[in-house]
Structures are given as C-alpha cells and as structure tokens.
Coordinates of C-alpha atoms in Angstrom, one line a residue:
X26 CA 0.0 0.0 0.0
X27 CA 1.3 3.6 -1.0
X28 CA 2.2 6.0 2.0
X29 CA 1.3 9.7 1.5
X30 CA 3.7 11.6 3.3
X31 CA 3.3 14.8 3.6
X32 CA -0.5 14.9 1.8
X33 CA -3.6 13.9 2.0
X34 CA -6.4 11.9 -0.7
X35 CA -10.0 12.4 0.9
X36 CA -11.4 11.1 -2.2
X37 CA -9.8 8.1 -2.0
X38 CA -9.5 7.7 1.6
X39 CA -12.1 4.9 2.0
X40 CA -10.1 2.4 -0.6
X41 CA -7.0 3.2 1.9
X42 CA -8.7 2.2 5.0
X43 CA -10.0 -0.5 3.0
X44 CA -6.4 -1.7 2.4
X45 CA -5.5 -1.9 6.0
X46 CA -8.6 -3.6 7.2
X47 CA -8.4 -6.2 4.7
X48 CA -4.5 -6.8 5.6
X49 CA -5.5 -7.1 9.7
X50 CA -8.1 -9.8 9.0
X51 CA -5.7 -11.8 6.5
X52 CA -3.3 -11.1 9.7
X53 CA -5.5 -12.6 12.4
X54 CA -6.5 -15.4 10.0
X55 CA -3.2 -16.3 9.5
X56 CA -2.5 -16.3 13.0
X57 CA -6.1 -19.0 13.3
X58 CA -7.6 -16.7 15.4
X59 CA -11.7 -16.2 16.3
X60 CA -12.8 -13.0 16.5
X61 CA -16.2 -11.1 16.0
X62 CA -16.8 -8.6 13.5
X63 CA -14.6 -5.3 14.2
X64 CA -16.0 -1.8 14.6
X65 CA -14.7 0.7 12.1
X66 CA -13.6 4.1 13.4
X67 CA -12.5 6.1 10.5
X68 CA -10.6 9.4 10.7
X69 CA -11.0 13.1 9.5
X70 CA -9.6 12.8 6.1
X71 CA -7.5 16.1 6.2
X72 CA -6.3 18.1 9.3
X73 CA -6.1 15.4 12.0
X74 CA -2.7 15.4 13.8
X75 CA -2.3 17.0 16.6
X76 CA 1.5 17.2 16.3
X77 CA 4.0 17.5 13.7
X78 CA 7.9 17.5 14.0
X79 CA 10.1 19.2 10.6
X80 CA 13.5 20.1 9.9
X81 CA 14.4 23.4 8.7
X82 CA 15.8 24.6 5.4
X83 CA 17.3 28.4 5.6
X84 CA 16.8 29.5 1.7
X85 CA 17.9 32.9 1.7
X86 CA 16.2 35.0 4.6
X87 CA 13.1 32.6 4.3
X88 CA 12.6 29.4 6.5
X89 CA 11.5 26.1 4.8
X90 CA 9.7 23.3 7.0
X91 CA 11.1 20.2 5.4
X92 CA 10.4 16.4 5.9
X93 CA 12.8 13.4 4.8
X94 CA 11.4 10.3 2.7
X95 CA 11.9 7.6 4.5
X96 CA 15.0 5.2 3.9
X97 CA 17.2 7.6 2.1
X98 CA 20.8 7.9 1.6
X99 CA 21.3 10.6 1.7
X100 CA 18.3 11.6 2.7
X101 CA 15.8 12.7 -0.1
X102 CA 14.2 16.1 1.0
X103 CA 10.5 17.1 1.0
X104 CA 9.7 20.6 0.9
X105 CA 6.6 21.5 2.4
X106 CA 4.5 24.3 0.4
X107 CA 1.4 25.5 1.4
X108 CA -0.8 24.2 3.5
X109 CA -0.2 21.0 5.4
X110 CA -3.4 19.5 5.3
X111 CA -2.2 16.3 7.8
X112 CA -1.8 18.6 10.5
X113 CA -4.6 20.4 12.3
X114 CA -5.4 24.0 10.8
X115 CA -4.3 25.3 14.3
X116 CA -0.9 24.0 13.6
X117 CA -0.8 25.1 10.0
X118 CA -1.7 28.8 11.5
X119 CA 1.2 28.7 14.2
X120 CA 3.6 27.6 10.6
X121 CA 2.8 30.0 8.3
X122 CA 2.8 32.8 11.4
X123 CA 6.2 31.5 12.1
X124 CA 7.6 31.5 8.5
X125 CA 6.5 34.7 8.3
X126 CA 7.5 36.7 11.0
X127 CA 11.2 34.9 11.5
X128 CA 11.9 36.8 8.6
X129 CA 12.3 40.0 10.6
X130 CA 14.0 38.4 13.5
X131 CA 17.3 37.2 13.0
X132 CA 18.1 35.7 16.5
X133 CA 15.7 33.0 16.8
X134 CA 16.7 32.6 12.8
X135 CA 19.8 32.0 13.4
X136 CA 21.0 28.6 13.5
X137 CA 17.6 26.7 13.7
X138 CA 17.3 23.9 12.5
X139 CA 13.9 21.7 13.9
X140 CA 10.5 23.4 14.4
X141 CA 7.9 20.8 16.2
X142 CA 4.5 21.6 17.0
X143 CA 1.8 20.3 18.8
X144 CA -1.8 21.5 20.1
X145 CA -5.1 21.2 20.9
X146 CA -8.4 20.8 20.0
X147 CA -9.1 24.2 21.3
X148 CA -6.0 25.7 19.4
X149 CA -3.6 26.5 21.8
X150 CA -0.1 25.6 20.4
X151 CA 3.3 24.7 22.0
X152 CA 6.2 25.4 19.3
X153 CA 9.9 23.8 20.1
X154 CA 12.4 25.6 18.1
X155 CA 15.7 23.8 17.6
X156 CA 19.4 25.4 17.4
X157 CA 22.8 24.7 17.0
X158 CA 24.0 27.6 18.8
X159 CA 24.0 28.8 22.6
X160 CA 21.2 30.6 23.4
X161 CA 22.2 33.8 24.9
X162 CA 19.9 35.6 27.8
X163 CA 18.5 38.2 25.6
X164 CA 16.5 36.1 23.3
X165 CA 13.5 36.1 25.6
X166 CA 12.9 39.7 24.6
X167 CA 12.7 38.1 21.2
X168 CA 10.3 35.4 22.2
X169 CA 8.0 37.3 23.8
X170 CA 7.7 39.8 21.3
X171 CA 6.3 37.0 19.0
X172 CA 4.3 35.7 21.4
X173 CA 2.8 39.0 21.7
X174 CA 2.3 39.7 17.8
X175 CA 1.0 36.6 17.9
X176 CA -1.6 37.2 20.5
X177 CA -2.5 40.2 18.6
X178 CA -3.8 37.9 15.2
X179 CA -5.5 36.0 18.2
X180 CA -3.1 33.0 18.0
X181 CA -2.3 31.0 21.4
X182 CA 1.4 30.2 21.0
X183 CA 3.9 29.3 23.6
X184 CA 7.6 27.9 23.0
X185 CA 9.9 26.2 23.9
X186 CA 13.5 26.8 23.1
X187 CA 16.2 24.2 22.4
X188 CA 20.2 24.1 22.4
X189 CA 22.8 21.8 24.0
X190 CA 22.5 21.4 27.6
X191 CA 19.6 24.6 27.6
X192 CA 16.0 24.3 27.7
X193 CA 13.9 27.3 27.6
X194 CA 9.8 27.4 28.3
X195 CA 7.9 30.7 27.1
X196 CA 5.3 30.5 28.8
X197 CA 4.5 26.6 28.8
X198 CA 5.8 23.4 27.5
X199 CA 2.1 21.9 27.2
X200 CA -1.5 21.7 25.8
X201 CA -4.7 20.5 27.8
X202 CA -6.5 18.3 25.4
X203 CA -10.5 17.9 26.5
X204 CA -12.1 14.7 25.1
X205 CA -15.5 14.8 25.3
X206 CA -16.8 11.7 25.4
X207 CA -20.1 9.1 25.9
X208 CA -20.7 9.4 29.9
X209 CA -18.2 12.7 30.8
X210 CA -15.0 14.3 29.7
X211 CA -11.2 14.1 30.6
X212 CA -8.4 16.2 30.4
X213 CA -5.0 15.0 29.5
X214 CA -1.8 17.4 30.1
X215 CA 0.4 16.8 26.6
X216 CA 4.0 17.7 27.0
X217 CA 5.8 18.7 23.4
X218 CA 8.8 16.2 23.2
X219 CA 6.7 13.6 25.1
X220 CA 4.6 11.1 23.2
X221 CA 1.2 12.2 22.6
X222 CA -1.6 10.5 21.0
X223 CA -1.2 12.3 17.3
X224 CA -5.3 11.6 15.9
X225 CA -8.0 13.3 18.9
X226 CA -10.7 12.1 16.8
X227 CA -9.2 8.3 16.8
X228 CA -8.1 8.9 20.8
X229 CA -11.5 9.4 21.5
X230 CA -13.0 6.3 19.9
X231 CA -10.2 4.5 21.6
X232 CA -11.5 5.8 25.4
X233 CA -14.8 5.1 24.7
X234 CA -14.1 1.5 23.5
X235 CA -11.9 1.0 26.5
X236 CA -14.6 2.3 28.6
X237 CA -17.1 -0.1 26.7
X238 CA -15.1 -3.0 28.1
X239 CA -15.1 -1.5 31.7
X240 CA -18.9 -2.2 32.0
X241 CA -20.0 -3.9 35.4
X242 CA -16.2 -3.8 37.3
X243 CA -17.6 -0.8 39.7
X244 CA -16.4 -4.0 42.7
X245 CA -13.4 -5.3 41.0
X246 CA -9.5 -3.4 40.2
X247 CA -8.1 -2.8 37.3
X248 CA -4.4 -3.0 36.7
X249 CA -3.0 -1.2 33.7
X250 CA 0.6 -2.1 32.2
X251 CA 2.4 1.0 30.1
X252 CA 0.6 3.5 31.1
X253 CA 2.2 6.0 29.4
X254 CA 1.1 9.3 30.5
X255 CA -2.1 7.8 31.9
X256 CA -4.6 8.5 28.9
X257 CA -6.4 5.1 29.4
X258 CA -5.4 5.4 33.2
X259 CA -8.4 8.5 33.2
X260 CA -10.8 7.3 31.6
X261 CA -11.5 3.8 32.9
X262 CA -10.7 4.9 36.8
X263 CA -14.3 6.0 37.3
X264 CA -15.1 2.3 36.3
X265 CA -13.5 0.4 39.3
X266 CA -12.8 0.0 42.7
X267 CA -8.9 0.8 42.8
X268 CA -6.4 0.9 39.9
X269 CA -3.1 0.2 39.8
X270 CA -1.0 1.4 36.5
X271 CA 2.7 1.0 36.2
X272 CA 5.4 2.7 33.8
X273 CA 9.0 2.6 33.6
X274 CA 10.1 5.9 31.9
X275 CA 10.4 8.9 35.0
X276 CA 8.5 11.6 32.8
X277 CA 5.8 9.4 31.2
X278 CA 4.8 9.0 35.2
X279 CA 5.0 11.9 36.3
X280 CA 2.7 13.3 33.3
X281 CA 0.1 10.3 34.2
X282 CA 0.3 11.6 37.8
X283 CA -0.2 15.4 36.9
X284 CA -3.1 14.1 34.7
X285 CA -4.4 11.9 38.1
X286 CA -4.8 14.6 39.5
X287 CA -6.2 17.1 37.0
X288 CA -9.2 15.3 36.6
X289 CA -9.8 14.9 40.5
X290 CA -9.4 11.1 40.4
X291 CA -8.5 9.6 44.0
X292 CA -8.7 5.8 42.8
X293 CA -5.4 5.3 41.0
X294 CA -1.6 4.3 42.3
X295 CA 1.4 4.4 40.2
X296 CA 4.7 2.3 40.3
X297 CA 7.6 2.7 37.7
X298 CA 7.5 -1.2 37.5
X299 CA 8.1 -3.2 34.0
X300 CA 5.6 -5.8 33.2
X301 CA 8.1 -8.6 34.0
X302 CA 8.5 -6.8 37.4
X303 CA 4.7 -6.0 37.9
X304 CA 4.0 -9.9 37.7
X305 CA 7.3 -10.5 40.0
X306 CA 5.5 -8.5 42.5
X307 CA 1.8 -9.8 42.0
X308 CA 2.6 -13.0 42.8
X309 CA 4.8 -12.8 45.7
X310 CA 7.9 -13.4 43.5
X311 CA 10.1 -10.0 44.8
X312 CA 9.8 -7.0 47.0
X313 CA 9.7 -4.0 46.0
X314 CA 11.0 -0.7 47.9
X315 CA 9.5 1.2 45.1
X316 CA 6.2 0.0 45.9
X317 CA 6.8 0.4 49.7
X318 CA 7.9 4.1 49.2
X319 CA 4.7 4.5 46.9
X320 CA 2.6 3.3 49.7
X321 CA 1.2 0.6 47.7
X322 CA -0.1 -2.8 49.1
X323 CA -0.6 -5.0 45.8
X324 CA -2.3 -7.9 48.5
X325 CA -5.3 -5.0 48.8
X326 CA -6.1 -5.6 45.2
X327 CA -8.9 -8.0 44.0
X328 CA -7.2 -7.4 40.1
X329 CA -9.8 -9.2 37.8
X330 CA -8.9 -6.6 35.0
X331 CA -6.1 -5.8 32.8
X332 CA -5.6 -3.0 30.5
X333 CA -2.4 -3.0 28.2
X334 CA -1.3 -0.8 25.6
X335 CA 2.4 -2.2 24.8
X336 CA 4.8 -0.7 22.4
X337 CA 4.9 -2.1 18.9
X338 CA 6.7 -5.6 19.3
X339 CA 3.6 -6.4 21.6
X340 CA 4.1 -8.2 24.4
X341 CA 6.1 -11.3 22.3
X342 CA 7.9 -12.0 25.7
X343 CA 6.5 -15.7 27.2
X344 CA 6.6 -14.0 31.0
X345 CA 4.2 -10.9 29.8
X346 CA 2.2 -13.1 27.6
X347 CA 1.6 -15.4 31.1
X348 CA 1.1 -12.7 33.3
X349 CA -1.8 -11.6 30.9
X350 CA -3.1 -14.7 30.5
X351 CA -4.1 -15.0 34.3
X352 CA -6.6 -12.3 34.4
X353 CA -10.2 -12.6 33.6
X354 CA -10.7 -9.7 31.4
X355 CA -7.8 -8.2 29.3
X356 CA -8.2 -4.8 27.3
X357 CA -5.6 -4.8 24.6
X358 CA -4.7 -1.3 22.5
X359 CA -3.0 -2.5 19.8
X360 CA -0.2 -0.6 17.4
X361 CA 0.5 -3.2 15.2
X362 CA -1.4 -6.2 14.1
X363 CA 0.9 -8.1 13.0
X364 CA 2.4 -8.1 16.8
X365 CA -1.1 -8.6 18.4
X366 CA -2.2 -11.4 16.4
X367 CA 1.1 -12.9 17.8
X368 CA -0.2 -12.6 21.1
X369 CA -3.7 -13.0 20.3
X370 CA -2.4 -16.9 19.3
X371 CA -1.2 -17.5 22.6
X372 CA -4.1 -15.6 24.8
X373 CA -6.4 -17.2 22.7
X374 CA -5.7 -20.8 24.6
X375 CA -7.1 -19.8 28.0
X376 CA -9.6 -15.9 26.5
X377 CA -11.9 -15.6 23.7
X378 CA -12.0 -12.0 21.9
X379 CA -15.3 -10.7 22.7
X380 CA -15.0 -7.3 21.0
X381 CA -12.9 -6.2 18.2
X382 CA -12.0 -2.1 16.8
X383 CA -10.0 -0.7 14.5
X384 CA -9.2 2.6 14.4
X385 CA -7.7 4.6 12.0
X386 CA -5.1 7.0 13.7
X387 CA -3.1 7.4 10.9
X388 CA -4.7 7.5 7.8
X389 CA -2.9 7.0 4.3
X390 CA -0.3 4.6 5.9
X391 CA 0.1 1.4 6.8
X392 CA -0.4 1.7 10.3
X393 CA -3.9 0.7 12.2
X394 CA -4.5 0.8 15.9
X395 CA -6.6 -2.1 16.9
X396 CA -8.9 -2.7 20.5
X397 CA -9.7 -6.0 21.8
X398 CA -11.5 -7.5 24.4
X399 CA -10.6 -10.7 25.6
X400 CA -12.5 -13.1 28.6
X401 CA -11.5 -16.0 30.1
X402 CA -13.3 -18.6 28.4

C-alpha cells in the first residue's frame, strides 16, 4: 500500500482504509484466530494530527519546513509548500505565522534547524524551536515579542526553546487536550517532546471502546501495564474500585500523575514497574522498595482486569504473555497487528475476543490501531 507523506487523498481515503482492514483480518487469519466482526472508526480525512515535527531549510532570509522520505541515503528532501493538510489548521496557522515573522527576526533565525508543533483541539499551540548555537539571555525579549504579535492575530502560541545542555519554556511546554466523550469528559496534560496521541478524533473512539469494556467492574480493580502518561489510566478509573497502573520511563509517570490529579481522580496508584517486574511482584515473587515508598499494598487488590497498551513488538515475551493470561478480562490497544495477532495466538488458549476495533489514527499509511476484548473462556 502507497504511504502519502506529507499529503492527503480524501477522495480516496475509503479504498485506503479498505487496504488496512483487509490486511489485519488476513493477519489474524493467518494467526487461526476467532474474532467477532470489528467496529470501524475512521478518521477526519485532512487536518487530523495534533503534532508535527520538521526540519528546517534556511533559503535565503526565508525558512522552509522540510520532511525526509523515509530510507534515504542521503536523505531525499521534502519541501513543504502550502498548506499541510495532515496537520490540524491550528498548527498550520502557528507555521505560516512562524515563517513569516522569523523573517524580521534574525536571533531566533539563526541557526535553527527543527521546528515541532503540537496542540489542541481548542487551538492552543506549543512550538519547540531547535538550534545549533548557545542561546544567549536576551532572546526572551525576542520570544515574547512574537508571542505577543502573535496574540494580537488572536493565535495561542507558547515555546519552547532548544540548544545543547539549555532548555527554555515561554510561557508553557504543554496543551490540555479535552475529550468529550459518551458518559463525561477528561483532560490530558500533553508535554511537546513527550509522546502524545497524534489523531484526537481516533483517541477518542479508543476511550470510549476501553470504557465499553469496563462495564459492570464498579467492585473489582483494574491493573494497567504501560501507562504512558495515563490517557487510558483517566478514563477507565471511574469504572473500578482501585487501579493500579505501572510505567518505567520517570516523565511518562509523572505526566500520568499530573493528569491523576487534573481530573480529581482519588482511585489510581502508580509504580515505575516493568511488566516482567509487575508480575514479580503480584505474585509474591520479589519486594519491591518502590512500591513500599509508593505506599502501595498490591495484597489489597482484587485485580480481575487488565488494560495493556504495549509498544509495537507487543508483548512477544513468554513471562508478559503469562502474566496476561491469568486475568479474567484483558483490554488490549493495539499498534501493530501483526504483533497482536502474535499474542492473540497465545491468549487465545485460555480468553476468547469478545470485542474487536479498529481505528484509523493514521490514515494514508500502513499503520492501524486495533482494541480487543478478551475473557476467560
């Protein structure tokens, strides 16, 4: 299937979604494995990411946002002109307004050389600018006289500056995103440089699906492996009696925790605990002082739940595959299929998939986000 890089094909997105859906069933059926017919979420077909990352091209005193086709050598350039119609409109505001007005401003010119953007529904915008150069005190007086021309065209930027060993926030290095969705909303802090989910539209679905699978567990606990910055983690804690969620990476926990507590949740613990180490410690198998120092008592859980959302080699390792295999319901986000029909093989000996989703986060590649529900048979 053709990947459109840095463009868009509304007319024909349908036959591209129809591509990847026909390659994730041949994938399960390959794999022999039941499954019910999947829900379709499909995508906004132009302006749908929330974030987008370029190099920079200096072309006399004008900047050019440039992307690099993938396996390259030397890297092929790809200019981009006009309007970039994968990105939100917010985002293609906060470009052009760039491009435009670095013109006239030689120190944050100077030496750049990545511009990243992300935002929100809402269209509040975080831009990182990149440099190879020291950045010297006085180039806040330059930052904040953009912001405020900016805030004059009515245009909520904020940025973050970039050099070796310097990191520089004007006024904030985040967006709150609000998903509204079936029975309330939630509110997820999203730090640029951190990974964010890139589709709100497909996020959404995603929540409410994991919610859907949450149904009748107001007595039970959930445990929830990679929590990342605790996007699932919100949603479904309104759904059980206590939740425990583990991550490994420092700032991926802290955001969760931040995002705990922005949405006045009072049900949820977090460890920085590998899944391998989670099941150590659920079964008795090893102490813990991080869970001590946490406060957490894992022999207070009744955990008949598990949420994971693994990284794209799946869970693949035997331990993780038999730690998830011992609970009675298991909520699996999927990034690639290929990798959870893997899994699916193995779960499928002791769970049956119950529910099936695909959602379409990236549209015009080959990449499909997939939600199952599995119970023990």
């Amino acid at each position: 299937m053709q990947t459109l890089l840095t463009s868009t094909d509304p007319k024909n997105y349908d036959f591209y979604l129809e591509q990847k859906i026909n390659k994730a069933y041949e994938c399960l059926q390959n794999h022999n494995i039941e499954y019910p017919k999947a829900n379709i979420y499909k995508s906004s077909t132009q302006f749908y990411r929330m974030r987008a990352e370029f190099a920079i091209f200096h072309d006399n005193n004008e900047i050019q946002y440039v992307m690099f086709k993938p396996k390259t050598k030397p890297r092929e350039k790809i200019f981009i002109e006009g309007v970039f119609d994968i990105a939100s409109k917010h985002i293609n505001d906060a470009m052009l307004f760039l491009k435009t007005h670095l013109k006239d401003c030689a120190p944050l010119k100077d030496k750049l050389f990545e511009a990243d953007f992300i935002t929100n529904s809402k269209g509040d915008v975080v831009i990182t600018l990149t440099y190879h150069k020291k950045l010297d005190d006085d180039i806040a007086t330059h930052v904040y006289k953009l912001k405020n021309l900016a805030k004059d065209l009515n245009l909520s930027l904020d940025f973050v500056l970039r050099a070796k060993k310097q990191v520089l926030i004007f006024d904030k290095n985040y967006v709150i995103e609000t998903y509204d969705l079936e029975d309330g909303s939630v509110n997820l802090i999203q730090i640029e440089g951190s990974f964010t989910q890139p589709n709100a539209s497909a996020c959404k679905h995603m929540l409410n699906f994991a919610k859907s699978c949450a149904k009748n567990c107001k007595d039970t606990d959930l445990i929830e492996l990679y929590c990342g910055s605790g996007t699932f983690t919100v949603a479904l804690a309104p759904y059980f009696r206590q939740v425990f969620a583990t991550e490994v990476t420092r700032v991926a926990t802290k955001n969760a925790i931040d995002n705990i507590a922005l949405n006045n949740i009072n049900n949820v613990k977090i460890a920085r605990l590998s899944a391998n180490e989670a099941s150590e410690a659920i079964f008795d198998k090893r102490e813990f002082n991080r869970l001590k120092l946490a406060n957490i008592n894992l022999n207070e859980y009744d955990f008949k739940t598990l949420l994971i959302d693994p990284p794209r080699q799946g869970l693949h390792d035997k331990e993780a595959l038999e730690l998830t295999a011992k609970f009675d319901r298991v909520i699996y986000i999927s990034c690639n299929v290929e990798t959870l029909a893997y899994d699916l093989q193995y779960l499928q000996k002791t769970h049956k998939v119950k529910a099936l989703s695909f959602f379409d986060q990236f549209p015009y590649t080959n990449h499909l986000e997939s939600g199952v529900l599995l119970e023990r048979k």
